[in-house]
Amino acid sequence: MSRGPRVVIIGAGIVGCSLADELASRGWTDVTVLDQGRLFAAGGSTSHAPGLVFQTNGSKTMAEFARYTVEKFSSLELDGQWCFRQVGGLEIALTPERLLELRRRHGLARSWGIEGRLLDPDECVATWPLLDRDAVLGGHLVPTDGLAKAVRAGEAQARRATEAGVRFLGEHTVTDVRTEGGRVTAVVTDRGEFQADVVVCAAGIWGPRVGALAGVPVPLQPLAHQYVRTSPLPELAAIAAPADLEDLRPILRIQDRDLYAREHVDRLGIGAYGHRPMPIDPATLLAPADAPVMPSVLEFTPDDFAQSWSWAQDVIPALRGATCEEGINGVFSFTTDGMPLMGESRDLRGFWLAEAVWVTHSAGVAKAMAEWLVDGAPRVDVHECDIDRFEPHQLAPAYVRERGIQNFVEVYDILHPLQPMESPRPLRTSPFHDREVDLGARFLEGSGWERPHWFEANAGLLDRYEDRIPARGDWAARYWSPIAGAEALATRDGVALYDMTSLKRLEVTGSGALAFLDGLTTNRLDRPVGAVVYSLLLGEDGGIRSDLTIARLGPDRFQIGANGNLDLAWLERHAPADGSVVVRDITAGTCCLGLWGPRARDVLAPLADIDVSNEALGYFRAASFHVGHVPVTALRLSYVGELGWELYTTADMGRKLWDELWAAGRPHGLIAAGRSAFGSLRLEKGYRSWGTDMTTEHDPFEAGLGFAVRLDKGEFTGRAAIASRSEATAERRLVPLLLDDPAEVLMGKEPVVIDGRTAGYVTSAAFGYTIGRSIAYAWVPASAAAAGTAVSVISFGSPLGAIVADDPLFDPRMERLRS
Ligand SMILES: Cc1cc2nc3c(=O)[nH]c(=O)nc-3n(C[C@H](O)[C@H](O)[C@H](O)COP(=O)(O)OP(=O)(O)OC[C@H]3O[C@@H](n4cnc5c(N)ncnc54)[C@H](O)[C@@H]3O)c2cc1C
């Protein structure tokens, strides 16, 4: 009987143990788990984690990882002892801002299938009696949250895996990773060598060190975080849990003070994120034998805890007579975006990462990793966790350190969905940046790019449009200006320039390019030079991995408008090894302006050295020509649903292109417009954004993208999975909703409720200035997808009426685009 490939997992913390169990349960039992420490309290972060598991998360993927961890750990026990107790999780608000945020989190949890309850202050105190009633404004209770015994849960899973044939070896320190021909072949330890087809680095805070042995970057930053146990509290003694249960009341978060707490029988355990960040260089971590307590536990620094202690005493008066009896500076991993690191290295085949994972998400991550290894892909969408997501600058040690620190600082902060990183900025600027600054651009950031959100120079447009731009509530008004509304309307009425440089651009060339792309994507690409095609990348399971705009610029040359680094990696991973296809990321060396609006041709025609009439250069056609002095490649398409072109040139000529268009365009009323307007216009037109509106969890028909699928074109990746599917068989649909109240603009991820039950969730939302309605795209059951169906959307705890509308909401006959 096959036992699967030879797998070595480095690290027997909660991640390594969970992964071994998930692999074994799928029949991969030739698995060796190595740890430098003694099993199973091996000295890593798992060994001292207090084990609080709060499932609510802004990321659907992370919530699913946590939900599975709760489910799995609840079913485990070790020698009759519990591994998880569902004591509930309570988050409390001390400020009005947090109260609002908790309402939002309540909605987020509900969107992802995790039911919670909003509590008033009395209910909070009834649930957690040691709280100061006067300090608390309200709370959010998730009854299925709880406490994990991380070492126990690890050992319980390890025992099950061992019974299936997996080996766990403690006191084996990995000192090298052997490779041959770009593949892993073996793992070397101080006690011998282990042959391996697959190596998984689950080494926690040692990840960067272990990765370096294999030449693979592991972009995480370990930071110390303080946790204390108090002296016994008389107030708790009377109601304390029996010793074996430890805790009877919900685990507690007081995010307004960067604190969390749990009971240890008659004491409290208190963790703090409010202290100064303490980044740790992985090179300084001691070997288990040399560490006074364990390598991931550093000496407690009481001064750093003083402020947190005083804050804790404010909210939990029983602490005023108590002391901190024991404390640690425990070390664990932070990443640049707060998400785990999962997947196979692109540079070293067979070397996988399962890093920067909390106990909370550990079993879910392990399950997804096992599916990825055994079946070729995880069932859950993991694009936010995939190590291929990083742009090259995001692997710079300085970036990893700074962002890791910032993520520690922000761990409990209230973050607006549009809030950009503040530092390090600026990182990437387009050639138009100076001109944009001159126009008063308000920049947000994406993939390191400075991206104008709107331009203060357009304030004068408000005289014309103000009455079509409703005022907004607090949250919706952040990172927004009515000027953005004016820019959207001016685009529909006249013409605007959009800086599209941050759009990922790939070039695929070579004699095998056509066959390669045709075999990877859903639409027909065998079309004449000059054709532009919208096509989808699917996984083998038929889930959408990306949507691409593919322009055939020569018989063997294609330019691809992609969504990000994941697309580059996907193409590179699938490119034939014979050199017949070359994939290049041309984003940084080029730039792009969208020239869009009914008057776009008036601007371009006099500058272009070819005929740009509709007859000569029709919709979804590409051509290379000159705009004044500037050589461009133009694609006749528009994400905002208007006549116009994406104009590409090399970075050195970018500013000249802007200046030529600007000078020619001003007499026609040309403005520069930003991404806020763009987001509104694209939703009016129903253009989906991959990663937000649809992911690998959705097929093209559910997402309303069946038009991009040509099942009759021959074989392509994912075809078999979707061959028998259609719009008619889709059980859920992505549909536009129109809110009853135009003054309400949603944030995204709100639950959609039908007949009192959670039926789906919002993806993107914006105000549609042209149609004068507030728009939200949302996933709903197919039975509720018909136009006119009434639903409600829960926004900050309040139900808002909405109806399903026909898709798209604006110019369904495409008259403006084809004009
Ligand atoms: C104070 C504190 C409180 C926390 N509280 C919570 C909480 O309440 N809830 C929550 O979800 N998370 C919490 N965390 C985070 C959580 O503990 C970690 O994210 C998680 O335990 C990481 O698990 P892991 O298996 O990835 O890493 P680890 O547990 O660190 O395991 C990695 C293993 O790799 C081994 N290893 C490393 N290098 C080598 C080598 N060269 N050769 C062999 N073996 C090697 C190590 O010995 C170690 O055992 C907390 C962390 C800290 C520090």
Short mmCIF file of N, CA and C in Angstrom, two decimals, residues 17-74:
data_model
loop_
_atom_site.label_atom_id
_atom_site.label_comp_id
_atom_site.label_asym_id
_atom_site.label_seq_id
_atom_site.Cartn_x
_atom_site.Cartn_y
_atom_site.Cartn_z
N CYS A 17 2.36 19.35 14.22
CA CYS A 17 1.57 18.22 14.70
C CYS A 17 0.24 18.12 13.95
N SER A 18 -0.41 19.27 13.76
CA SER A 18 -1.70 19.27 13.06
C SER A 18 -1.52 18.80 11.62
N LEU A 19 -0.45 19.26 11.00
CA LEU A 19 -0.23 18.90 9.59
C LEU A 19 0.04 17.40 9.46
N ALA A 20 0.85 16.86 10.37
CA ALA A 20 1.14 15.42 10.31
C ALA A 20 -0.16 14.63 10.40
N ASP A 21 -1.04 15.05 11.29
CA ASP A 21 -2.31 14.35 11.46
C ASP A 21 -3.17 14.46 10.21
N GLU A 22 -3.22 15.65 9.63
CA GLU A 22 -4.05 15.84 8.42
C GLU A 22 -3.49 15.03 7.26
N LEU A 23 -2.16 14.95 7.17
CA LEU A 23 -1.56 14.16 6.08
C LEU A 23 -1.85 12.67 6.30
N ALA A 24 -1.66 12.23 7.54
CA ALA A 24 -1.87 10.80 7.83
C ALA A 24 -3.31 10.40 7.53
N SER A 25 -4.24 11.28 7.87
CA SER A 25 -5.65 10.93 7.64
C SER A 25 -5.98 10.88 6.15
N ARG A 26 -5.08 11.42 5.33
CA ARG A 26 -5.26 11.33 3.87
C ARG A 26 -4.39 10.25 3.26
N GLY A 27 -3.78 9.44 4.09
CA GLY A 27 -3.02 8.30 3.59
C GLY A 27 -1.55 8.57 3.36
N TRP A 28 -1.10 9.77 3.66
CA TRP A 28 0.34 10.06 3.56
C TRP A 28 0.95 9.77 4.94
N THR A 29 1.60 8.65 5.05
CA THR A 29 2.10 8.27 6.37
C THR A 29 3.62 8.14 6.41
N ASP A 30 4.27 8.30 5.25
CA ASP A 30 5.75 8.29 5.28
C ASP A 30 6.21 9.70 5.67
N VAL A 31 5.84 10.07 6.87
CA VAL A 31 6.03 11.43 7.34
C VAL A 31 6.90 11.41 8.60
N THR A 32 7.93 12.25 8.61
CA THR A 32 8.79 12.36 9.79
C THR A 32 8.71 13.80 10.28
N VAL A 33 8.41 13.97 11.54
CA VAL A 33 8.34 15.32 12.12
C VAL A 33 9.55 15.48 13.04
N LEU A 34 10.36 16.47 12.74
CA LEU A 34 11.60 16.68 13.50
C LEU A 34 11.48 17.93 14.36
N ASP A 35 11.98 17.85 15.56
CA ASP A 35 12.03 19.06 16.39
C ASP A 35 13.32 19.07 17.19
N GLN A 36 13.86 20.25 17.32
CA GLN A 36 15.11 20.38 18.08
C GLN A 36 14.87 20.20 19.58
N GLY A 37 13.62 20.47 20.01
CA GLY A 37 13.31 20.39 21.43
C GLY A 37 12.77 19.02 21.80
N ARG A 38 12.46 18.88 23.12
CA ARG A 38 11.86 17.63 23.59
C ARG A 38 10.37 17.67 23.33
N LEU A 39 9.82 16.59 22.87
CA LEU A 39 8.40 16.54 22.52
C LEU A 39 7.56 16.44 23.79
N PHE A 40 6.38 17.10 23.87
CA PHE A 40 5.80 17.95 22.86
C PHE A 40 5.81 19.43 23.26
N ALA A 41 6.26 19.69 24.50
CA ALA A 41 6.49 21.09 24.85
C ALA A 41 7.91 21.40 24.39
N ALA A 42 8.06 21.61 23.09
CA ALA A 42 9.39 21.57 22.48
C ALA A 42 10.15 22.89 22.57
N GLY A 43 9.48 23.90 23.14
CA GLY A 43 10.21 25.16 23.34
C GLY A 43 9.83 26.26 22.38
N GLY A 44 8.94 25.98 21.45
CA GLY A 44 8.47 27.02 20.53
C GLY A 44 7.28 27.77 21.11
N SER A 45 6.67 28.61 20.28
CA SER A 45 5.59 29.47 20.78
C SER A 45 4.43 28.65 21.31
N THR A 46 4.19 27.49 20.72
CA THR A 46 3.08 26.64 21.16
C THR A 46 3.22 26.26 22.63
N SER A 47 4.47 26.11 23.06
CA SER A 47 4.72 25.57 24.40
C SER A 47 4.21 26.48 25.50
N HIS A 48 4.06 27.75 25.20
CA HIS A 48 3.59 28.64 26.27
C HIS A 48 2.37 29.46 25.87
N ALA A 49 1.72 29.09 24.74
CA ALA A 49 0.57 29.88 24.30
C ALA A 49 -0.58 29.70 25.28
N PRO A 50 -1.18 30.80 25.73
CA PRO A 50 -2.31 30.66 26.66
C PRO A 50 -3.57 30.12 25.99
N GLY A 51 -3.58 30.09 24.65
CA GLY A 51 -4.59 29.29 23.95
C GLY A 51 -5.94 29.92 23.73
N LEU A 52 -6.00 31.25 23.68
CA LEU A 52 -7.29 31.88 23.42
C LEU A 52 -7.62 31.75 21.93
N VAL A 53 -8.84 31.32 21.65
CA VAL A 53 -9.25 31.14 20.26
C VAL A 53 -10.50 31.99 19.99
N PHE A 54 -10.27 33.15 19.42
CA PHE A 54 -11.35 34.02 18.94
C PHE A 54 -11.45 33.80 17.43
N GLN A 55 -12.63 33.45 16.96
CA GLN A 55 -12.76 33.12 15.54
C GLN A 55 -13.02 34.32 14.63
N THR A 56 -13.60 35.38 15.18
CA THR A 56 -14.01 36.51 14.33
C THR A 56 -12.79 37.11 13.65
N ASN A 57 -12.91 37.32 12.34
CA ASN A 57 -11.78 37.83 11.59
C ASN A 57 -12.31 38.53 10.33
N GLY A 58 -11.64 39.57 9.92
CA GLY A 58 -12.05 40.25 8.69
C GLY A 58 -11.87 39.38 7.47
N SER A 59 -10.99 38.40 7.56
CA SER A 59 -10.73 37.52 6.43
C SER A 59 -11.62 36.28 6.53
N LYS A 60 -12.35 36.03 5.47
CA LYS A 60 -13.20 34.83 5.43
C LYS A 60 -12.35 33.58 5.61
N THR A 61 -11.18 33.58 4.99
CA THR A 61 -10.29 32.42 5.06
C THR A 61 -9.84 32.17 6.49
N MET A 62 -9.43 33.23 7.18
CA MET A 62 -8.94 33.06 8.56
C MET A 62 -10.08 32.60 9.48
N ALA A 63 -11.27 33.13 9.24
CA ALA A 63 -12.41 32.71 10.05
C ALA A 63 -12.68 31.22 9.82
N GLU A 64 -12.55 30.78 8.59
CA GLU A 64 -12.77 29.36 8.29
C GLU A 64 -11.68 28.49 8.95
N PHE A 65 -10.44 28.97 8.89
CA PHE A 65 -9.35 28.23 9.57
C PHE A 65 -9.68 28.09 11.06
N ALA A 66 -10.14 29.17 11.67
CA ALA A 66 -10.44 29.14 13.11
C ALA A 66 -11.64 28.24 13.39
N ARG A 67 -12.65 28.34 12.54
CA ARG A 67 -13.85 27.52 12.74
C ARG A 67 -13.49 26.03 12.71
N TYR A 68 -12.63 25.67 11.77
CA TYR A 68 -12.23 24.25 11.69
C TYR A 68 -11.38 23.86 12.90
N THR A 69 -10.51 24.76 13.33
CA THR A 69 -9.68 24.45 14.51
C THR A 69 -10.57 24.17 15.72
N VAL A 70 -11.58 25.01 15.92
CA VAL A 70 -12.51 24.79 17.03
C VAL A 70 -13.19 23.43 16.90
N GLU A 71 -13.65 23.15 15.70
CA GLU A 71 -14.37 21.89 15.47
C GLU A 71 -13.44 20.70 15.75
N LYS A 72 -12.23 20.79 15.23
CA LYS A 72 -11.32 19.64 15.37
C LYS A 72 -10.84 19.48 16.82
N PHE A 73 -10.38 20.58 17.39
CA PHE A 73 -9.85 20.49 18.76
C PHE A 73 -10.94 20.04 19.74
N SER A 74 -12.19 20.42 19.46
CA SER A 74 -13.28 20.01 20.36
C SER A 74 -13.44 18.50 20.37
#
